[in-house]
Structure formats: C-alpha cells, structure tokens
Short mmCIF file of C-alpha atoms and ligand atoms in Angstrom, two decimals:
data_model
loop_
_atom_site.label_atom_id
_atom_site.label_comp_id
_atom_site.label_asym_id
_atom_site.label_seq_id
_atom_site.Cartn_x
_atom_site.Cartn_y
_atom_site.Cartn_z
CA MET A 243 0.25 -0.29 -0.53
CA LYS A 244 1.00 3.53 -0.90
CA ILE A 245 1.82 6.14 1.62
CA GLU A 246 -1.03 8.52 0.40
CA THR A 247 -3.62 5.51 1.15
CA GLN A 248 -1.92 4.71 4.03
CA LEU A 249 -2.26 7.85 5.30
CA ALA A 250 -6.30 8.80 4.26
CA HIS A 251 -7.60 5.64 5.79
CA ALA A 252 -5.30 6.55 9.17
CA GLY A 253 -7.57 5.26 12.12
CA LEU A 254 -10.34 3.68 9.50
CA CYS A 255 -13.00 1.74 10.95
CA THR A 256 -11.61 0.84 14.23
CA ASP A 257 -14.47 0.30 15.82
CA ARG A 258 -15.61 -3.54 14.88
CA ASN A 259 -19.03 -3.19 16.96
CA THR A 260 -20.36 -0.53 14.80
CA GLY A 261 -18.30 0.54 11.76
CA ALA A 262 -17.45 3.87 12.54
CA ILE A 263 -15.30 5.68 10.04
CA SER A 264 -13.98 7.52 12.37
CA THR A 265 -11.76 6.11 15.31
CA PRO A 266 -13.84 6.11 18.69
CA ILE A 267 -12.79 9.27 21.53
CA HIS A 268 -12.80 6.95 24.08
CA GLN A 269 -12.55 9.74 26.81
CA THR A 270 -12.19 7.77 30.33
CA ALA A 271 -9.25 7.39 32.62
CA THR A 272 -10.60 3.57 33.45
CA PHE A 273 -11.55 0.41 32.60
CA ARG A 274 -14.12 -1.94 33.92
CA HIS A 275 -12.92 -5.80 34.09
CA PRO A 276 -15.63 -8.70 34.04
CA ALA A 277 -13.87 -10.30 37.18
CA VAL A 278 -10.86 -11.28 38.99
CA ASP A 279 -8.07 -12.22 36.87
CA VAL A 280 -9.91 -11.16 33.28
CA SER A 281 -9.21 -8.51 31.55
CA THR A 282 -10.89 -6.79 28.03
CA GLY A 283 -6.63 -6.06 27.88
CA TYR A 284 -7.55 -2.35 28.97
CA ASP A 285 -7.02 -1.25 32.29
CA TYR A 286 -6.08 1.95 32.89
CA SER A 287 -5.49 5.08 30.01
CA ARG A 288 -2.15 5.84 31.05
CA THR A 289 -1.42 1.95 30.51
CA ILE A 290 -2.82 2.38 27.18
CA ASN A 291 -5.45 3.42 25.22
CA PRO A 292 -8.15 2.58 22.40
CA THR A 293 -8.31 5.81 20.71
CA ARG A 294 -4.48 6.93 21.45
CA GLN A 295 -3.42 3.34 20.96
CA VAL A 296 -4.92 3.35 16.82
CA LEU A 297 -2.95 6.61 16.40
CA GLU A 298 0.82 4.80 18.39
CA LYS A 299 -0.20 2.12 15.30
CA VAL A 300 -0.93 4.53 12.72
CA MET A 301 3.15 5.91 13.42
CA ALA A 302 4.72 2.43 14.12
CA GLU A 303 3.03 1.87 10.70
CA LEU A 304 3.67 4.76 8.46
CA GLU A 305 7.87 5.56 9.75
CA LYS A 306 8.17 1.44 9.48
CA GLY A 307 8.59 0.47 12.83
CA GLU A 308 8.05 -2.41 15.24
CA ARG A 309 5.78 0.44 17.91
CA GLY A 310 4.96 3.68 17.92
CA PHE A 311 4.78 5.74 21.50
CA ALA A 312 2.10 9.05 21.75
CA PHE A 313 3.33 11.57 24.08
CA ALA A 314 1.67 15.45 25.55
CA SER A 315 4.34 17.62 22.96
CA GLY A 316 7.26 16.72 21.13
CA MET A 317 9.46 17.56 24.23
CA ALA A 318 7.50 15.02 26.14
CA ALA A 319 8.97 12.05 23.81
CA ILE A 320 12.57 13.35 23.21
CA THR A 321 12.69 13.54 27.34
CA ALA A 322 11.23 10.03 27.23
CA VAL A 323 13.53 9.33 24.58
CA LEU A 324 16.29 9.91 26.40
CA MET A 325 15.76 8.75 29.82
CA LEU A 326 16.94 5.58 27.75
CA PHE A 327 20.36 7.19 30.08
CA ALA A 328 22.20 6.87 33.09
CA SER A 329 24.25 9.10 34.31
CA GLY A 330 27.91 9.27 33.09
CA ASP A 331 26.37 8.64 29.47
CA HIS A 332 27.46 10.96 27.13
CA ILE A 333 25.15 11.78 23.59
CA MET A 334 25.66 13.84 20.75
CA VAL A 335 23.48 16.23 19.28
CA SER A 336 23.07 18.05 16.47
CA ASN A 337 24.51 21.34 16.57
CA ASP A 338 22.01 23.22 14.94
CA LEU A 339 18.57 22.33 16.78
CA TYR A 340 15.58 23.31 18.48
CA GLY A 341 16.23 25.71 20.76
CA GLY A 342 14.16 23.94 23.65
CA THR A 343 16.16 20.11 22.84
CA TYR A 344 19.37 22.04 23.89
CA ARG A 345 17.49 23.12 27.17
CA VAL A 346 16.89 20.38 28.37
CA LEU A 347 19.49 18.65 27.78
CA GLU A 348 21.65 21.41 29.18
CA LYS A 349 19.22 22.64 32.31
CA SER A 350 17.65 19.34 33.28
CA PHE A 351 19.45 15.87 31.52
CA LYS A 352 22.66 17.30 32.89
CA GLN A 353 21.69 17.72 36.79
CA TRP A 354 21.04 14.16 36.63
CA GLY A 355 24.88 13.31 34.62
CA LEU A 356 23.67 13.10 31.18
CA SER A 357 26.89 15.18 29.20
CA THR A 358 25.91 16.27 25.50
CA THR A 359 29.09 17.53 22.85
CA TYR A 360 27.07 19.43 19.95
CA VAL A 361 28.31 18.46 16.33
CA ASN A 362 27.71 19.30 13.05
CA THR A 363 27.14 15.61 12.38
CA SER A 364 26.83 16.36 8.69
CA ARG A 365 30.74 15.96 9.47
CA LEU A 366 31.23 12.91 9.45
CA ALA A 367 34.76 12.88 10.87
CA GLU A 368 33.71 15.28 13.12
CA VAL A 369 31.13 13.17 14.69
CA GLN A 370 34.36 10.43 15.05
CA GLU A 371 36.12 12.76 16.74
CA LYS A 372 34.55 13.65 19.66
CA ILE A 373 32.88 9.49 19.80
CA ILE A 374 34.39 8.88 24.05
CA PRO A 375 34.94 5.19 23.69
CA GLY A 376 32.24 3.56 25.59
CA LYS A 377 30.59 6.93 27.40
CA THR A 378 29.25 8.00 24.78
CA LYS A 379 25.75 5.60 23.90
CA ALA A 380 23.71 7.85 21.18
CA ILE A 381 23.65 10.34 18.37
CA LEU A 382 20.86 12.48 17.75
CA ILE A 383 20.18 13.96 15.05
CA GLU A 384 18.03 16.78 13.29
CA SER A 385 18.10 16.11 9.44
CA PRO A 386 16.92 18.96 8.28
CA THR A 387 18.35 20.81 10.89
CA ASN A 388 16.37 23.76 12.85
CA PRO A 389 17.00 26.66 11.99
CA LEU A 390 19.84 26.15 9.39
CA MET A 391 18.46 23.47 7.42
CA ASN A 392 21.86 20.97 7.36
CA ILE A 393 21.60 18.34 6.06
CA THR A 394 23.20 14.77 7.85
CA ASP A 395 23.85 11.94 6.03
CA LEU A 396 21.71 9.14 8.04
CA ARG A 397 23.34 5.90 5.92
CA LYS A 398 26.73 6.96 6.71
CA ILE A 399 25.97 7.94 10.18
CA VAL A 400 23.91 5.19 10.83
CA SER A 401 27.69 2.39 10.24
CA LEU A 402 29.75 5.19 11.92
CA ALA A 403 27.45 5.06 14.74
CA THR A 404 26.78 0.80 14.21
CA GLU A 405 30.93 0.34 14.03
CA ASN A 406 30.71 2.51 17.43
CA GLY A 407 28.06 0.02 19.18
CA ILE A 408 26.07 4.05 19.34
CA LEU A 409 22.00 4.49 19.02
CA THR A 410 20.94 6.63 15.81
CA ILE A 411 17.61 8.62 17.21
CA VAL A 412 16.52 11.31 14.58
CA ASP A 413 14.12 14.40 15.29
CA ASN A 414 12.10 13.64 11.82
CA THR A 415 9.83 16.32 13.24
CA PHE A 416 10.77 18.75 9.29
CA MET A 417 10.06 15.91 7.11
CA THR A 418 7.31 13.81 8.73
CA PRO A 419 7.43 9.57 6.80
CA TYR A 420 5.91 11.14 3.75
CA LEU A 421 8.90 12.56 2.95
CA GLN A 422 11.74 10.89 5.03
CA GLN A 423 11.88 7.69 7.25
CA PRO A 424 14.76 7.38 9.15
CA LEU A 425 14.10 4.09 10.16
CA GLU A 426 14.61 2.17 6.82
CA LEU A 427 18.01 4.04 6.19
CA GLY A 428 19.16 1.68 9.36
CA VAL A 429 18.07 4.24 12.25
CA ASP A 430 17.17 3.46 15.74
CA ILE A 431 14.48 5.62 17.04
CA VAL A 432 12.44 8.21 14.99
CA LEU A 433 10.45 10.96 17.27
CA HIS A 434 8.33 14.38 16.14
CA SER A 435 6.97 17.17 17.43
CA GLY A 436 3.32 15.98 16.24
CA THR A 437 2.28 19.87 17.12
CA LYS A 438 3.93 20.68 13.68
CA TYR A 439 3.49 18.60 10.30
CA LEU A 440 1.77 15.64 11.56
CA GLY A 441 -1.30 17.56 13.04
CA GLY A 442 -1.03 20.61 11.06
CA HIS A 443 -3.41 22.81 11.75
CA ASN A 444 -1.85 24.59 14.64
CA ASP A 445 -4.61 22.95 17.15
CA VAL A 446 -3.11 20.15 19.50
CA LEU A 447 0.61 19.28 20.91
CA SER A 448 1.85 16.05 20.53
CA GLY A 449 5.20 14.42 20.12
CA ILE A 450 5.57 10.78 18.72
CA VAL A 451 8.35 8.11 19.17
CA VAL A 452 8.62 5.49 17.29
CA THR A 453 11.14 2.35 17.67
CA ARG A 454 13.12 0.17 15.41
CA SER A 455 13.31 -3.25 18.00
CA SER A 456 11.50 -4.72 20.93
CA GLU A 457 14.68 -3.69 23.18
CA PHE A 458 13.73 -0.16 22.64
CA SER A 459 10.10 -0.31 22.40
CA ASP A 460 10.27 -2.18 25.90
CA LYS A 461 12.11 0.53 27.42
CA ILE A 462 10.50 3.68 25.69
CA GLY A 463 6.71 2.04 26.51
CA PHE A 464 8.69 1.33 30.64
CA ILE A 465 8.68 4.84 30.20
CA GLN A 466 5.97 6.28 28.97
CA ASN A 467 3.48 4.39 31.40
CA SER A 468 5.94 4.74 34.75
CA THR A 469 6.86 9.01 34.26
CA GLY A 470 2.90 9.24 32.58
CA ALA A 471 3.49 12.33 29.80
CA ILE A 472 0.83 10.39 27.24
CA LEU A 473 -1.32 12.05 24.79
CA GLY A 474 -5.22 12.43 25.53
CA PRO A 475 -7.51 10.49 23.49
CA GLN A 476 -8.82 13.85 22.29
CA ASP A 477 -5.64 15.24 21.03
CA SER A 478 -4.93 11.20 19.93
CA TRP A 479 -8.19 12.30 17.79
CA LEU A 480 -7.32 15.20 16.91
CA MET A 481 -3.46 14.00 15.45
CA LEU A 482 -5.04 10.85 13.67
CA ARG A 483 -7.50 13.30 11.78
CA GLY A 484 -4.30 15.39 10.46
CA ILE A 485 -2.29 12.95 9.54
CA LYS A 486 -4.74 11.91 6.75
CA THR A 487 -4.57 14.49 4.73
CA LEU A 488 -0.55 15.10 5.69
CA ALA A 489 0.09 13.94 1.70
CA LEU A 490 -1.49 16.37 0.57
CA ARG A 491 -0.80 19.36 2.27
CA MET A 492 3.00 18.43 2.09
CA GLU A 493 2.86 18.09 -1.21
CA LYS A 494 0.99 21.94 -1.18
CA GLN A 495 3.09 23.70 1.04
CA GLN A 496 5.99 22.37 -0.29
CA GLN A 497 5.38 23.76 -3.81
CA ASN A 498 5.16 26.71 -2.14
CA ALA A 499 8.25 27.09 -0.45
CA GLY A 500 9.78 26.24 -3.47
CA LYS A 501 8.49 29.11 -5.47
CA ILE A 502 8.48 31.67 -2.64
CA VAL A 503 13.05 30.18 -2.27
CA ALA A 504 12.50 30.72 -6.24
CA TRP A 505 11.87 34.61 -5.28
CA LEU A 506 13.70 34.85 -2.40
CA SER A 507 17.16 33.74 -4.45
CA GLN A 508 16.23 37.04 -6.71
CA ASN A 509 15.89 39.58 -3.75
CA PRO A 510 19.11 41.99 -3.37
CA LYS A 511 17.85 42.42 0.66
CA VAL A 512 18.13 38.86 0.83
CA LYS A 513 21.87 37.71 1.66
CA ASN A 514 21.74 34.15 1.64
CA VAL A 515 18.40 31.62 1.21
CA TYR A 516 18.72 28.18 3.34
CA TYR A 517 16.79 25.32 1.95
CA PRO A 518 17.96 21.83 1.11
CA GLY A 519 16.47 21.90 -2.28
CA LEU A 520 18.02 24.70 -3.87
CA PRO A 521 20.81 22.72 -5.66
CA GLU A 522 23.70 24.88 -4.60
CA HIS A 523 22.96 23.28 -1.11
CA PRO A 524 25.79 21.20 -0.18
CA GLY A 525 23.35 18.77 1.41
CA PHE A 526 20.55 18.56 -1.84
CA GLU A 527 22.76 15.64 -3.48
CA ILE A 528 22.27 13.68 -0.21
CA GLN A 529 18.71 14.87 0.53
CA SER A 530 17.63 14.33 -2.73
CA ARG A 531 19.24 10.08 -2.04
CA GLN A 532 17.68 9.63 1.43
CA SER A 533 14.55 11.38 1.10
CA ARG A 534 11.22 12.13 -1.25
CA GLY A 535 10.90 15.95 -0.24
CA PHE A 536 12.77 19.02 0.48
CA GLY A 537 9.91 20.00 2.60
CA ALA A 538 8.13 23.81 3.30
CA MET A 539 10.82 25.10 5.80
CA LEU A 540 13.33 27.98 4.96
CA SER A 541 14.91 30.27 7.02
CA PHE A 542 17.08 33.40 4.89
CA ARG A 543 19.53 36.35 6.13
CA VAL A 544 18.33 39.38 5.30
CA GLN A 545 21.31 42.57 4.70
CA ASN A 546 20.91 44.31 7.69
CA ALA A 547 19.61 42.74 10.74
CA ASN A 548 17.37 46.00 11.33
CA LEU A 549 15.41 44.96 8.55
CA VAL A 550 14.01 42.02 10.36
CA THR A 551 11.76 43.67 12.81
CA LYS A 552 10.01 45.73 10.02
CA ILE A 553 10.20 42.11 7.81
CA ILE A 554 7.73 40.61 10.79
CA ASN A 555 6.33 44.11 11.79
CA ARG A 556 5.11 44.68 8.45
CA VAL A 557 3.87 40.60 7.32
CA LYS A 558 -0.02 40.53 6.44
CA ILE A 559 -1.15 37.55 5.24
CA ILE A 560 2.03 35.84 7.15
CA THR A 561 2.04 35.78 10.98
CA TYR A 562 4.52 36.09 12.85
CA ALA A 563 4.26 32.83 15.83
CA GLU A 564 6.29 30.21 17.11
CA SER A 565 6.02 26.86 15.36
CA LEU A 566 5.40 25.46 11.59
CA GLY A 567 3.81 22.80 9.86
CA GLY A 568 0.99 24.31 9.69
CA VAL A 569 -2.18 25.38 7.10
CA GLU A 570 -1.48 28.90 8.08
CA THR A 571 2.16 30.28 6.96
CA LEU A 572 4.11 31.15 9.81
CA ILE A 573 7.70 33.58 10.55
CA THR A 574 10.04 33.49 13.13
CA TYR A 575 12.15 35.08 15.14
CA PRO A 576 14.78 32.20 15.95
CA VAL A 577 17.44 34.48 18.22
CA LYS A 578 13.83 35.74 19.96
CA GLN A 579 11.58 32.68 20.09
CA THR A 580 12.85 29.07 18.88
CA HIS A 581 16.62 29.35 20.17
CA GLY A 582 16.23 32.04 22.74
CA ASP A 583 17.30 29.35 25.37
CA ILE A 584 20.43 29.21 23.06
CA PRO A 585 23.61 30.96 24.51
CA PRO A 586 23.98 34.07 22.52
CA GLU A 587 27.24 32.67 21.27
CA ILE A 588 26.77 29.65 20.64
CA ARG A 589 24.51 30.45 18.29
CA ALA A 590 26.82 33.29 16.85
CA GLU A 591 28.70 30.17 16.42
CA ILE A 592 26.70 27.88 14.55
CA GLY A 593 24.95 31.04 12.43
CA VAL A 594 21.60 31.40 14.21
CA THR A 595 22.09 35.69 14.20
CA GLU A 596 20.18 38.32 14.60
CA ASP A 597 20.32 38.76 11.09
CA LEU A 598 18.32 35.51 10.45
CA ILE A 599 14.16 34.79 9.68
CA ARG A 600 12.28 31.72 9.37
CA LEU A 601 9.32 30.27 7.52
CA SER A 602 7.16 27.81 8.07
CA VAL A 603 5.49 27.31 4.23
CA GLY A 604 1.46 27.17 4.46
CA ILE A 605 -1.04 26.05 1.46
CA GLU A 606 -2.22 29.33 1.22
CA ASP A 607 -1.84 30.46 -2.66
CA VAL A 608 1.75 31.30 -3.14
CA ASN A 609 1.21 34.63 -5.04
CA ASP A 610 -0.26 35.87 -1.59
CA LEU A 611 2.36 35.20 0.48
CA ILE A 612 4.87 36.74 -2.08
CA GLU A 613 2.87 40.05 -2.45
CA ASP A 614 3.29 39.82 1.19
CA LEU A 615 6.50 39.79 2.03
CA ASP A 616 7.36 41.66 -0.91
CA GLN A 617 5.80 44.35 0.19
CA ALA A 618 6.48 43.22 4.69
CA ILE A 619 11.08 43.32 2.98
CA GLY A 620 9.79 47.11 1.13
CA GLU A 621 11.99 48.94 -1.83
CA GLY A 622 14.05 51.25 -1.45
CA GLU A 623 18.09 52.24 -0.29
CA LYS A 624 15.85 53.24 3.25
CA ASP A 625 15.92 50.07 4.78
CA ILE A 626 19.02 48.40 4.32
C1 LIG B 812 12.38 20.22 15.34
C2 LIG B 812 11.54 20.51 16.85
N1 LIG B 812 11.45 18.79 17.55
C3 LIG B 812 11.52 18.96 18.69
C4 LIG B 812 9.96 20.82 19.44
C5 LIG B 812 9.74 20.46 20.76
O1 LIG B 812 8.27 20.14 20.10
P1 LIG B 812 6.63 20.67 20.96
O2 LIG B 812 6.62 21.71 20.76
O3 LIG B 812 5.33 19.67 20.00
O4 LIG B 812 6.81 20.06 22.51
C6 LIG B 812 10.36 21.49 17.83
C7 LIG B 812 9.16 22.48 18.73
O5 LIG B 812 8.87 23.36 18.41
C8 LIG B 812 10.53 21.44 17.02
O6 LIG B 812 10.89 21.73 16.10
#
C-alpha cells in the first residue's frame, strides 16, 4: 500500500462493533474488568487507551517501525527518549537544533549526569572525532536542522554509529514519514513534535516516538507508562484527523516553499536562503537520495539585521508566531523565539544570528505569500 493510502486511511473503521468510519474518542481514565484475573486488554488510560493505541499503531506503520508511542508534546517525547540514558553517559547532538532540546539537555539532564557534545552531524569526521569510547551512547540528529537546514547523511551516520555500538535517534519533525523514513535507513529511534506537520493545523500539541526493535520498544513503553506524559484521547483523535491529509498538505506546502525560495533568492535585500532543495545547498545530493522531498521549512538572512523587525511587523497574511508545519504560513525570529534559550555565543558560532528569519510555508495561494513578503521586505535603500 502506498503511503498516501495509508495516510488517508489512518484510523479508518477501527471500531469493529459499529463500523464507525472515524476512530471513536475513548474519553475514559479507566476500564471495567469482567472478573478477577479477566481483562479486556485495557485497564487504565495511562498504560493503554484505545484511541491513542490507534494513533500509535498508525505512526509505527508510517515510520516502518515496531512500535509507536504518543506523548503530550514533542518535548515529552524527547524527554522519554533521553531517559534511556544513565548518569555518566554521553550523547552527541546536532549543534544546530531546536532550542527546547538544547534547554532540556543543558538545564535538566546535565544535572543528572548526562553529558552532551554539540556537533555538526553533517561532518562525519567531526562526529567520529568526538566519540568518547565506552561513554558515548547515542547520536541525536535533526536533518534538516532547525533553523539552518543542514543535512546529515543518515546512512553514513548509522554505519559510523553501528561500528561504535552507538544508538541513532532522528528528530523527523521537519520531514515527516511522508518525505523521510529514517528507520528504513537503519536509524534506531525516530521522534517527532507531532504538533507540527503531523497534526498540521496548529491546534494540538503532541509528540511521537517510533522504535525499530523490541529492545527499545519495551524500554520506551516502560518509560511512557511509568512517567505518564501520554497524549489524551481527544488530542490523539485530532492527530489522526490531521494525519489523513498529510500528503496533500506536504505537497502543496513544499511546492509553495520552492516558489518562495526562488523569489527570495532573487531579492537584493536577501543575503542567503537556506533550503535543501536549492541545488547549491551542500546537502542537496544527500537529501535527494535519502528523502522524497525537501519540505516546506526555509530560513533566510537579510542584508541588515534592522530589517528583520520591520519585515515581521509589516507582514499581513503571514503570521508572526512560533511553531511550524501548519496550514498557515508562519514567520519566526529564531534568536528571540525558538532559539532564545541557546547562549548568544553558541548561536553566533552556528549562525543563528539577528539577521536570520525562518519561514514555515503553508497552503495559501503562493502569490499572496510572495506579495506579502514583497511589501514587508520593502523597496528602496532606506531599509538597508
Ligand atoms: C524540531 C523540533 N523538535 C521538537 C520540538 C518540540 O516539540 P513540542 O513543541 O511539540 O514540544 C520542536 C518544537 O518546535 C521542534 O521544532
């Protein structure tokens, strides 16, 4: 079955008793047992809930993994995965990454003895160099990275990790399984902020983890049940509803993004455009090999940082907000929003500077979006 069909059929007719097309929302905390030592398979909704169970199965199938797990947010999913490690362990993480991941590592996990090295995971030699034998337990990768869209060769990183007995974890939020299936490339664990493309409508927070083998399924299952940051039944249903249109949304958003990238690349006030679909992007070839597309996230740098505030204040159709992946186009200022918790010197080192703007392109008419950007970027030298 092709992924478009899988997506459209997410949660279809899961209630065999009624034949309901849409998955029922089982808004219950607990379940009656028919008798002592007799169970329906459901006991308590932190452990298992039929609505969440459908979503988890759908995500496992889409990512071609063994088991899926749905959490209350992307950060709850990341936290559950990080709980696989113990005090004294070391992990390597993409140096250009979502600021919240950096924050949880530095402010929470560090105090419990998990050490982290941030590295440009697109440079294999650097990754190899930073492995601490016996201590490094995992590499956590965003590809493309947030917000600079660096691409890591996932096959190569998997083979390096395997040689060194290290686990690979990919945050697949920007791509979704529609465009990229890291488990197929040998990655061990995939995670998502389901808040983004999977949900797709900026109306639900969620996180997803999918594991490739039973070893990690059992461990994540234990962590999910024992720590309890599960996704509720209503939100699980919203996720199933969003997932059904993922292919359509992704195609349109990606198409719009390509056109905006072409327009921005010609604009004299724009210094650089970061999008892996640009043939001159250093990751273009790798992305073409390991993914089915380039996605709908892009960043650009303007000639003068003073212009950023003006652009953001002037946009009328595009909305200034954090987050990404929804049907509405959002403009984000990484230094003040998503990456505000990363120290300025580290941001400067990786290039997340005051002149950088990130766009999450939606499904609107692309000409409206370009016209909006055009009037916001403005004309004349006075803004430069
Ligand atoms: C790539 C990436 N991973 C994880 C997260 C965290 O997800 P959530 O906001 O759902 O907790 C985000 C949020 O922006 C993100 O962009």
